[in-house]
JSON list of C-alpha atoms in Angstrom, two decimals:
[
{"chain": "A", "resi": 21, "resn": "UNK", "atom": "CA", "xyz": [9.42, -11.27, 13.12]},
{"chain": "A", "resi": 22, "resn": "UNK", "atom": "CA", "xyz": [10.23, -7.94, 14.71]},
{"chain": "A", "resi": 23, "resn": "UNK", "atom": "CA", "xyz": [10.65, -4.97, 12.43]},
{"chain": "A", "resi": 24, "resn": "UNK", "atom": "CA", "xyz": [11.98, -1.51, 13.15]},
{"chain": "A", "resi": 25, "resn": "UNK", "atom": "CA", "xyz": [9.06, 0.92, 12.80]},
{"chain": "A", "resi": 26, "resn": "UNK", "atom": "CA", "xyz": [10.34, 4.17, 11.40]},
{"chain": "A", "resi": 27, "resn": "UNK", "atom": "CA", "xyz": [7.88, 6.91, 10.38]},
{"chain": "A", "resi": 28, "resn": "UNK", "atom": "CA", "xyz": [9.60, 9.75, 8.51]},
{"chain": "A", "resi": 29, "resn": "UNK", "atom": "CA", "xyz": [8.57, 13.02, 6.83]},
{"chain": "A", "resi": 30, "resn": "UNK", "atom": "CA", "xyz": [7.38, 12.79, 3.22]},
{"chain": "A", "resi": 31, "resn": "UNK", "atom": "CA", "xyz": [10.22, 12.21, 0.74]},
{"chain": "A", "resi": 32, "resn": "UNK", "atom": "CA", "xyz": [9.98, 13.54, -2.84]},
{"chain": "A", "resi": 33, "resn": "UNK", "atom": "CA", "xyz": [11.94, 10.48, -4.08]},
{"chain": "A", "resi": 34, "resn": "UNK", "atom": "CA", "xyz": [9.08, 8.13, -3.20]},
{"chain": "A", "resi": 35, "resn": "UNK", "atom": "CA", "xyz": [7.26, 8.95, -6.45]},
{"chain": "A", "resi": 36, "resn": "UNK", "atom": "CA", "xyz": [10.40, 8.19, -8.49]},
{"chain": "A", "resi": 37, "resn": "UNK", "atom": "CA", "xyz": [10.92, 4.91, -6.62]},
{"chain": "A", "resi": 38, "resn": "UNK", "atom": "CA", "xyz": [7.33, 3.95, -7.43]},
{"chain": "A", "resi": 39, "resn": "UNK", "atom": "CA", "xyz": [7.74, 4.87, -11.12]},
{"chain": "A", "resi": 40, "resn": "UNK", "atom": "CA", "xyz": [10.90, 2.80, -11.40]},
{"chain": "A", "resi": 41, "resn": "UNK", "atom": "CA", "xyz": [9.23, -0.24, -9.85]},
{"chain": "A", "resi": 42, "resn": "UNK", "atom": "CA", "xyz": [6.06, 0.22, -11.92]},
{"chain": "A", "resi": 43, "resn": "UNK", "atom": "CA", "xyz": [8.12, 0.21, -15.13]},
{"chain": "A", "resi": 44, "resn": "UNK", "atom": "CA", "xyz": [9.93, -2.94, -14.03]},
{"chain": "A", "resi": 45, "resn": "UNK", "atom": "CA", "xyz": [6.63, -4.68, -13.26]},
{"chain": "A", "resi": 46, "resn": "UNK", "atom": "CA", "xyz": [5.13, -3.61, -16.62]},
{"chain": "A", "resi": 47, "resn": "UNK", "atom": "CA", "xyz": [8.19, -4.92, -18.44]},
{"chain": "A", "resi": 48, "resn": "UNK", "atom": "CA", "xyz": [8.21, -8.21, -16.51]},
{"chain": "A", "resi": 49, "resn": "UNK", "atom": "CA", "xyz": [4.48, -9.01, -16.43]},
{"chain": "A", "resi": 50, "resn": "UNK", "atom": "CA", "xyz": [3.30, -7.26, -19.59]},
{"chain": "A", "resi": 51, "resn": "UNK", "atom": "CA", "xyz": [-0.14, -8.42, -20.72]},
{"chain": "A", "resi": 52, "resn": "UNK", "atom": "CA", "xyz": [-1.10, -9.72, -17.26]},
{"chain": "A", "resi": 53, "resn": "UNK", "atom": "CA", "xyz": [-1.33, -6.15, -15.97]},
{"chain": "A", "resi": 54, "resn": "UNK", "atom": "CA", "xyz": [-4.34, -3.88, -16.21]},
{"chain": "A", "resi": 55, "resn": "UNK", "atom": "CA", "xyz": [-2.85, -1.07, -14.10]},
{"chain": "A", "resi": 56, "resn": "UNK", "atom": "CA", "xyz": [-0.02, -0.27, -11.67]},
{"chain": "A", "resi": 57, "resn": "UNK", "atom": "CA", "xyz": [-0.89, 2.43, -9.12]},
{"chain": "A", "resi": 58, "resn": "UNK", "atom": "CA", "xyz": [0.94, 4.13, -6.25]},
{"chain": "A", "resi": 59, "resn": "UNK", "atom": "CA", "xyz": [-1.08, 3.80, -3.05]},
{"chain": "A", "resi": 60, "resn": "UNK", "atom": "CA", "xyz": [-0.48, 4.02, 0.67]},
{"chain": "A", "resi": 61, "resn": "UNK", "atom": "CA", "xyz": [1.07, 6.82, 2.67]},
{"chain": "A", "resi": 62, "resn": "UNK", "atom": "CA", "xyz": [4.09, 7.28, 0.37]},
{"chain": "A", "resi": 63, "resn": "UNK", "atom": "CA", "xyz": [1.66, 8.28, -2.41]},
{"chain": "A", "resi": 64, "resn": "UNK", "atom": "CA", "xyz": [0.33, 11.29, -0.46]},
{"chain": "A", "resi": 65, "resn": "UNK", "atom": "CA", "xyz": [2.52, 14.40, -0.65]},
{"chain": "A", "resi": 66, "resn": "UNK", "atom": "CA", "xyz": [3.30, 15.74, 2.81]},
{"chain": "A", "resi": 67, "resn": "UNK", "atom": "CA", "xyz": [2.15, 12.63, 4.70]},
{"chain": "A", "resi": 68, "resn": "UNK", "atom": "CA", "xyz": [4.57, 11.13, 7.21]},
{"chain": "A", "resi": 69, "resn": "UNK", "atom": "CA", "xyz": [5.08, 7.46, 6.46]},
{"chain": "A", "resi": 70, "resn": "UNK", "atom": "CA", "xyz": [7.12, 4.35, 6.88]},
{"chain": "A", "resi": 71, "resn": "UNK", "atom": "CA", "xyz": [9.42, 4.55, 3.82]},
{"chain": "A", "resi": 72, "resn": "UNK", "atom": "CA", "xyz": [7.80, 1.57, 2.11]},
{"chain": "A", "resi": 73, "resn": "UNK", "atom": "CA", "xyz": [6.39, 2.05, -1.39]},
{"chain": "A", "resi": 74, "resn": "UNK", "atom": "CA", "xyz": [2.90, 0.51, -1.63]},
{"chain": "A", "resi": 75, "resn": "UNK", "atom": "CA", "xyz": [1.90, -0.64, -5.08]},
{"chain": "A", "resi": 76, "resn": "UNK", "atom": "CA", "xyz": [-1.59, -1.60, -6.21]},
{"chain": "A", "resi": 77, "resn": "UNK", "atom": "CA", "xyz": [-1.21, -4.09, -9.04]},
{"chain": "A", "resi": 78, "resn": "UNK", "atom": "CA", "xyz": [-4.46, -4.66, -10.94]},
{"chain": "A", "resi": 79, "resn": "UNK", "atom": "CA", "xyz": [-4.35, -7.77, -13.10]},
{"chain": "A", "resi": 80, "resn": "UNK", "atom": "CA", "xyz": [-6.60, -9.61, -15.54]},
{"chain": "A", "resi": 81, "resn": "UNK", "atom": "CA", "xyz": [-6.66, -12.89, -13.59]},
{"chain": "A", "resi": 82, "resn": "UNK", "atom": "CA", "xyz": [-5.33, -13.07, -10.03]},
{"chain": "A", "resi": 83, "resn": "UNK", "atom": "CA", "xyz": [-4.51, -16.80, -10.19]},
{"chain": "A", "resi": 84, "resn": "UNK", "atom": "CA", "xyz": [-2.21, -16.14, -13.17]},
{"chain": "A", "resi": 85, "resn": "UNK", "atom": "CA", "xyz": [0.18, -14.29, -10.87]},
{"chain": "A", "resi": 86, "resn": "UNK", "atom": "CA", "xyz": [0.99, -17.51, -9.03]},
{"chain": "A", "resi": 87, "resn": "UNK", "atom": "CA", "xyz": [3.00, -18.74, -12.02]},
{"chain": "A", "resi": 88, "resn": "UNK", "atom": "CA", "xyz": [5.27, -15.69, -11.63]},
{"chain": "A", "resi": 89, "resn": "UNK", "atom": "CA", "xyz": [6.44, -16.38, -8.06]},
{"chain": "A", "resi": 90, "resn": "UNK", "atom": "CA", "xyz": [10.00, -17.11, -9.25]},
{"chain": "A", "resi": 91, "resn": "UNK", "atom": "CA", "xyz": [10.00, -13.90, -11.29]},
{"chain": "A", "resi": 92, "resn": "UNK", "atom": "CA", "xyz": [8.89, -11.94, -8.22]},
{"chain": "A", "resi": 93, "resn": "UNK", "atom": "CA", "xyz": [11.64, -13.63, -6.18]},
{"chain": "A", "resi": 94, "resn": "UNK", "atom": "CA", "xyz": [14.21, -12.63, -8.84]},
{"chain": "A", "resi": 95, "resn": "UNK", "atom": "CA", "xyz": [12.99, -9.03, -8.44]},
{"chain": "A", "resi": 96, "resn": "UNK", "atom": "CA", "xyz": [13.59, -9.26, -4.68]},
{"chain": "A", "resi": 97, "resn": "UNK", "atom": "CA", "xyz": [10.00, -9.91, -3.60]},
{"chain": "A", "resi": 98, "resn": "UNK", "atom": "CA", "xyz": [8.75, -12.58, -1.23]},
{"chain": "A", "resi": 99, "resn": "UNK", "atom": "CA", "xyz": [5.40, -13.99, -2.43]},
{"chain": "A", "resi": 100, "resn": "UNK", "atom": "CA", "xyz": [3.07, -14.35, 0.57]},
{"chain": "A", "resi": 101, "resn": "UNK", "atom": "CA", "xyz": [-0.21, -15.42, -1.04]},
{"chain": "A", "resi": 102, "resn": "UNK", "atom": "CA", "xyz": [-3.45, -13.78, 0.07]},
{"chain": "A", "resi": 103, "resn": "UNK", "atom": "CA", "xyz": [-2.07, -12.81, 3.50]},
{"chain": "A", "resi": 104, "resn": "UNK", "atom": "CA", "xyz": [-5.48, -12.35, 5.08]},
{"chain": "A", "resi": 105, "resn": "UNK", "atom": "CA", "xyz": [-7.40, -10.70, 2.24]},
{"chain": "A", "resi": 106, "resn": "UNK", "atom": "CA", "xyz": [-9.33, -13.07, -0.01]},
{"chain": "A", "resi": 107, "resn": "UNK", "atom": "CA", "xyz": [-8.54, -12.58, -3.67]},
{"chain": "A", "resi": 108, "resn": "UNK", "atom": "CA", "xyz": [-5.28, -10.69, -3.06]},
{"chain": "A", "resi": 109, "resn": "UNK", "atom": "CA", "xyz": [-1.71, -11.62, -3.81]},
{"chain": "A", "resi": 110, "resn": "UNK", "atom": "CA", "xyz": [0.80, -9.87, -1.54]},
{"chain": "A", "resi": 111, "resn": "UNK", "atom": "CA", "xyz": [4.52, -9.47, -2.19]},
{"chain": "A", "resi": 112, "resn": "UNK", "atom": "CA", "xyz": [7.10, -7.85, 0.11]},
{"chain": "A", "resi": 113, "resn": "UNK", "atom": "CA", "xyz": [10.53, -6.62, -0.99]},
{"chain": "A", "resi": 114, "resn": "UNK", "atom": "CA", "xyz": [13.51, -5.99, 1.24]},
{"chain": "A", "resi": 115, "resn": "UNK", "atom": "CA", "xyz": [12.96, -8.47, 4.07]},
{"chain": "A", "resi": 116, "resn": "UNK", "atom": "CA", "xyz": [13.56, -6.89, 7.48]},
{"chain": "A", "resi": 117, "resn": "UNK", "atom": "CA", "xyz": [14.32, -3.57, 5.74]},
{"chain": "A", "resi": 118, "resn": "UNK", "atom": "CA", "xyz": [11.23, -3.65, 3.53]},
{"chain": "A", "resi": 119, "resn": "UNK", "atom": "CA", "xyz": [11.28, -1.11, 0.71]},
{"chain": "A", "resi": 120, "resn": "UNK", "atom": "CA", "xyz": [8.23, -2.06, -1.38]},
{"chain": "A", "resi": 121, "resn": "UNK", "atom": "CA", "xyz": [5.05, -4.07, -1.07]},
{"chain": "A", "resi": 122, "resn": "UNK", "atom": "CA", "xyz": [2.62, -5.09, -3.76]},
{"chain": "A", "resi": 123, "resn": "UNK", "atom": "CA", "xyz": [-1.09, -5.60, -3.20]},
{"chain": "A", "resi": 124, "resn": "UNK", "atom": "CA", "xyz": [-2.38, -7.37, -6.32]},
{"chain": "A", "resi": 125, "resn": "UNK", "atom": "CA", "xyz": [-6.07, -7.76, -7.13]},
{"chain": "A", "resi": 126, "resn": "UNK", "atom": "CA", "xyz": [-8.03, -8.95, -10.12]},
{"chain": "A", "resi": 127, "resn": "UNK", "atom": "CA", "xyz": [-9.62, -6.05, -12.03]},
{"chain": "A", "resi": 128, "resn": "UNK", "atom": "CA", "xyz": [-13.15, -6.98, -10.93]},
{"chain": "A", "resi": 129, "resn": "UNK", "atom": "CA", "xyz": [-12.33, -6.99, -7.20]},
{"chain": "A", "resi": 130, "resn": "UNK", "atom": "CA", "xyz": [-13.85, -3.52, -7.16]},
{"chain": "A", "resi": 131, "resn": "UNK", "atom": "CA", "xyz": [-14.27, -3.15, -3.41]},
{"chain": "A", "resi": 132, "resn": "UNK", "atom": "CA", "xyz": [-10.62, -3.80, -2.50]},
{"chain": "A", "resi": 133, "resn": "UNK", "atom": "CA", "xyz": [-9.29, -1.70, -5.37]},
{"chain": "A", "resi": 134, "resn": "UNK", "atom": "CA", "xyz": [-11.64, 1.20, -4.58]},
{"chain": "A", "resi": 135, "resn": "UNK", "atom": "CA", "xyz": [-10.89, 1.00, -0.85]},
{"chain": "A", "resi": 136, "resn": "UNK", "atom": "CA", "xyz": [-7.19, 1.59, -1.47]},
{"chain": "A", "resi": 137, "resn": "UNK", "atom": "CA", "xyz": [-7.74, 4.33, -4.04]},
{"chain": "A", "resi": 138, "resn": "UNK", "atom": "CA", "xyz": [-10.39, 6.11, -1.96]},
{"chain": "A", "resi": 139, "resn": "UNK", "atom": "CA", "xyz": [-8.12, 6.41, 1.08]},
{"chain": "A", "resi": 140, "resn": "UNK", "atom": "CA", "xyz": [-5.25, 7.70, -1.07]},
{"chain": "A", "resi": 141, "resn": "UNK", "atom": "CA", "xyz": [-7.41, 10.24, -2.88]},
{"chain": "A", "resi": 142, "resn": "UNK", "atom": "CA", "xyz": [-9.20, 11.35, 0.30]},
{"chain": "A", "resi": 143, "resn": "UNK", "atom": "CA", "xyz": [-5.90, 12.01, 2.08]},
{"chain": "A", "resi": 144, "resn": "UNK", "atom": "CA", "xyz": [-4.59, 13.90, -0.97]},
{"chain": "A", "resi": 145, "resn": "UNK", "atom": "CA", "xyz": [-7.71, 16.09, -0.96]},
{"chain": "A", "resi": 146, "resn": "UNK", "atom": "CA", "xyz": [-7.70, 16.64, 2.84]},
{"chain": "A", "resi": 147, "resn": "UNK", "atom": "CA", "xyz": [-4.20, 17.68, 3.99]},
{"chain": "A", "resi": 148, "resn": "UNK", "atom": "CA", "xyz": [-5.47, 18.39, 7.52]},
{"chain": "A", "resi": 149, "resn": "UNK", "atom": "CA", "xyz": [-6.59, 14.78, 7.91]},
{"chain": "A", "resi": 150, "resn": "UNK", "atom": "CA", "xyz": [-3.34, 13.58, 6.34]},
{"chain": "A", "resi": 151, "resn": "UNK", "atom": "CA", "xyz": [-1.40, 15.60, 8.96]},
{"chain": "A", "resi": 152, "resn": "UNK", "atom": "CA", "xyz": [-3.53, 14.13, 11.75]},
{"chain": "A", "resi": 153, "resn": "UNK", "atom": "CA", "xyz": [-2.99, 10.61, 10.42]},
{"chain": "A", "resi": 154, "resn": "UNK", "atom": "CA", "xyz": [0.75, 11.26, 10.16]},
{"chain": "A", "resi": 155, "resn": "UNK", "atom": "CA", "xyz": [0.91, 12.25, 13.82]},
{"chain": "A", "resi": 156, "resn": "UNK", "atom": "CA", "xyz": [-1.03, 9.14, 14.85]},
{"chain": "A", "resi": 157, "resn": "UNK", "atom": "CA", "xyz": [1.54, 7.05, 12.97]},
{"chain": "A", "resi": 158, "resn": "UNK", "atom": "CA", "xyz": [4.48, 8.88, 14.57]},
{"chain": "A", "resi": 159, "resn": "UNK", "atom": "CA", "xyz": [3.03, 8.35, 18.05]},
{"chain": "A", "resi": 160, "resn": "UNK", "atom": "CA", "xyz": [2.27, 4.68, 17.37]},
{"chain": "A", "resi": 161, "resn": "UNK", "atom": "CA", "xyz": [5.83, 4.15, 16.07]},
{"chain": "A", "resi": 162, "resn": "UNK", "atom": "CA", "xyz": [7.28, 5.78, 19.19]},
{"chain": "A", "resi": 163, "resn": "UNK", "atom": "CA", "xyz": [5.21, 3.48, 21.43]},
{"chain": "A", "resi": 164, "resn": "UNK", "atom": "CA", "xyz": [5.89, 0.35, 19.34]},
{"chain": "A", "resi": 165, "resn": "UNK", "atom": "CA", "xyz": [9.34, 0.86, 17.75]},
{"chain": "A", "resi": 166, "resn": "UNK", "atom": "CA", "xyz": [9.89, -2.84, 17.00]},
{"chain": "A", "resi": 167, "resn": "UNK", "atom": "CA", "xyz": [6.38, -4.25, 17.14]},
{"chain": "A", "resi": 168, "resn": "UNK", "atom": "CA", "xyz": [4.53, -4.04, 13.81]},
{"chain": "A", "resi": 169, "resn": "UNK", "atom": "CA", "xyz": [1.43, -5.71, 15.28]},
{"chain": "A", "resi": 170, "resn": "UNK", "atom": "CA", "xyz": [1.28, -3.19, 18.14]},
{"chain": "A", "resi": 171, "resn": "UNK", "atom": "CA", "xyz": [1.87, -0.33, 15.71]},
{"chain": "A", "resi": 172, "resn": "UNK", "atom": "CA", "xyz": [-0.94, -1.53, 13.43]},
{"chain": "A", "resi": 173, "resn": "UNK", "atom": "CA", "xyz": [-3.29, -2.28, 16.34]},
{"chain": "A", "resi": 174, "resn": "UNK", "atom": "CA", "xyz": [-2.84, 1.24, 17.69]},
{"chain": "A", "resi": 175, "resn": "UNK", "atom": "CA", "xyz": [-3.77, 2.78, 14.33]},
{"chain": "A", "resi": 176, "resn": "UNK", "atom": "CA", "xyz": [-6.53, 0.30, 13.51]},
{"chain": "A", "resi": 177, "resn": "UNK", "atom": "CA", "xyz": [-9.55, 2.21, 14.89]},
{"chain": "A", "resi": 178, "resn": "UNK", "atom": "CA", "xyz": [-8.46, 5.41, 13.18]},
{"chain": "A", "resi": 179, "resn": "UNK", "atom": "CA", "xyz": [-7.74, 3.64, 9.89]},
{"chain": "A", "resi": 180, "resn": "UNK", "atom": "CA", "xyz": [-11.14, 1.89, 9.88]},
{"chain": "A", "resi": 181, "resn": "UNK", "atom": "CA", "xyz": [-12.90, 5.22, 10.40]},
{"chain": "A", "resi": 182, "resn": "UNK", "atom": "CA", "xyz": [-10.68, 6.84, 7.75]},
{"chain": "A", "resi": 183, "resn": "UNK", "atom": "CA", "xyz": [-11.62, 4.15, 5.24]},
{"chain": "A", "resi": 184, "resn": "UNK", "atom": "CA", "xyz": [-15.34, 4.70, 5.90]},
{"chain": "A", "resi": 185, "resn": "UNK", "atom": "CA", "xyz": [-14.97, 8.48, 5.50]},
{"chain": "A", "resi": 186, "resn": "UNK", "atom": "CA", "xyz": [-12.92, 8.02, 2.34]},
{"chain": "A", "resi": 187, "resn": "UNK", "atom": "CA", "xyz": [-15.39, 5.63, 0.72]},
{"chain": "A", "resi": 188, "resn": "UNK", "atom": "CA", "xyz": [-18.32, 7.89, 1.58]},
{"chain": "A", "resi": 189, "resn": "UNK", "atom": "CA", "xyz": [-16.40, 10.90, 0.18]},
{"chain": "A", "resi": 190, "resn": "UNK", "atom": "CA", "xyz": [-15.63, 8.97, -3.02]},
{"chain": "A", "resi": 191, "resn": "UNK", "atom": "CA", "xyz": [-19.31, 8.15, -3.57]},
{"chain": "A", "resi": 192, "resn": "UNK", "atom": "CA", "xyz": [-20.28, 11.78, -2.92]},
{"chain": "A", "resi": 193, "resn": "UNK", "atom": "CA", "xyz": [-17.79, 12.92, -5.57]},
{"chain": "A", "resi": 194, "resn": "UNK", "atom": "CA", "xyz": [-19.80, 11.00, -8.16]}
]
């Protein structure tokens, strides 16, 4: 499915959109949830991003989420299973005009949870790298305006290196 790739300057409203969705998830899933965290580019002030709110949903038991697929659908999400990452549940909201995506992991899937948080925190602490990453995304979007695979492929080498730097930085922080 083609998707319009639109990378825009940071929007202050992204934090409010996350908070609103986090409250809705807490209300709907209650005791299943350990934590709801804002991740991805929209969680980093000043970072250019596709205007899609990334949510890290940490739950007690990942398989328990499967019983909530109809609830997720009623909230506008499309359940997509693991979608290439073992132990994850992925949900996309907004169809072609995606507005939110949830990456859900069980609380003890430490590597995947830490990977997402490390990149977010590293970019927050290093605005120069966030600016560089933003420009890479803008350029990739210009070259692949309707090709999400091409857009992602172009960023892939940079993102892999960024993840390694972020994880190393996290461990050095103690």
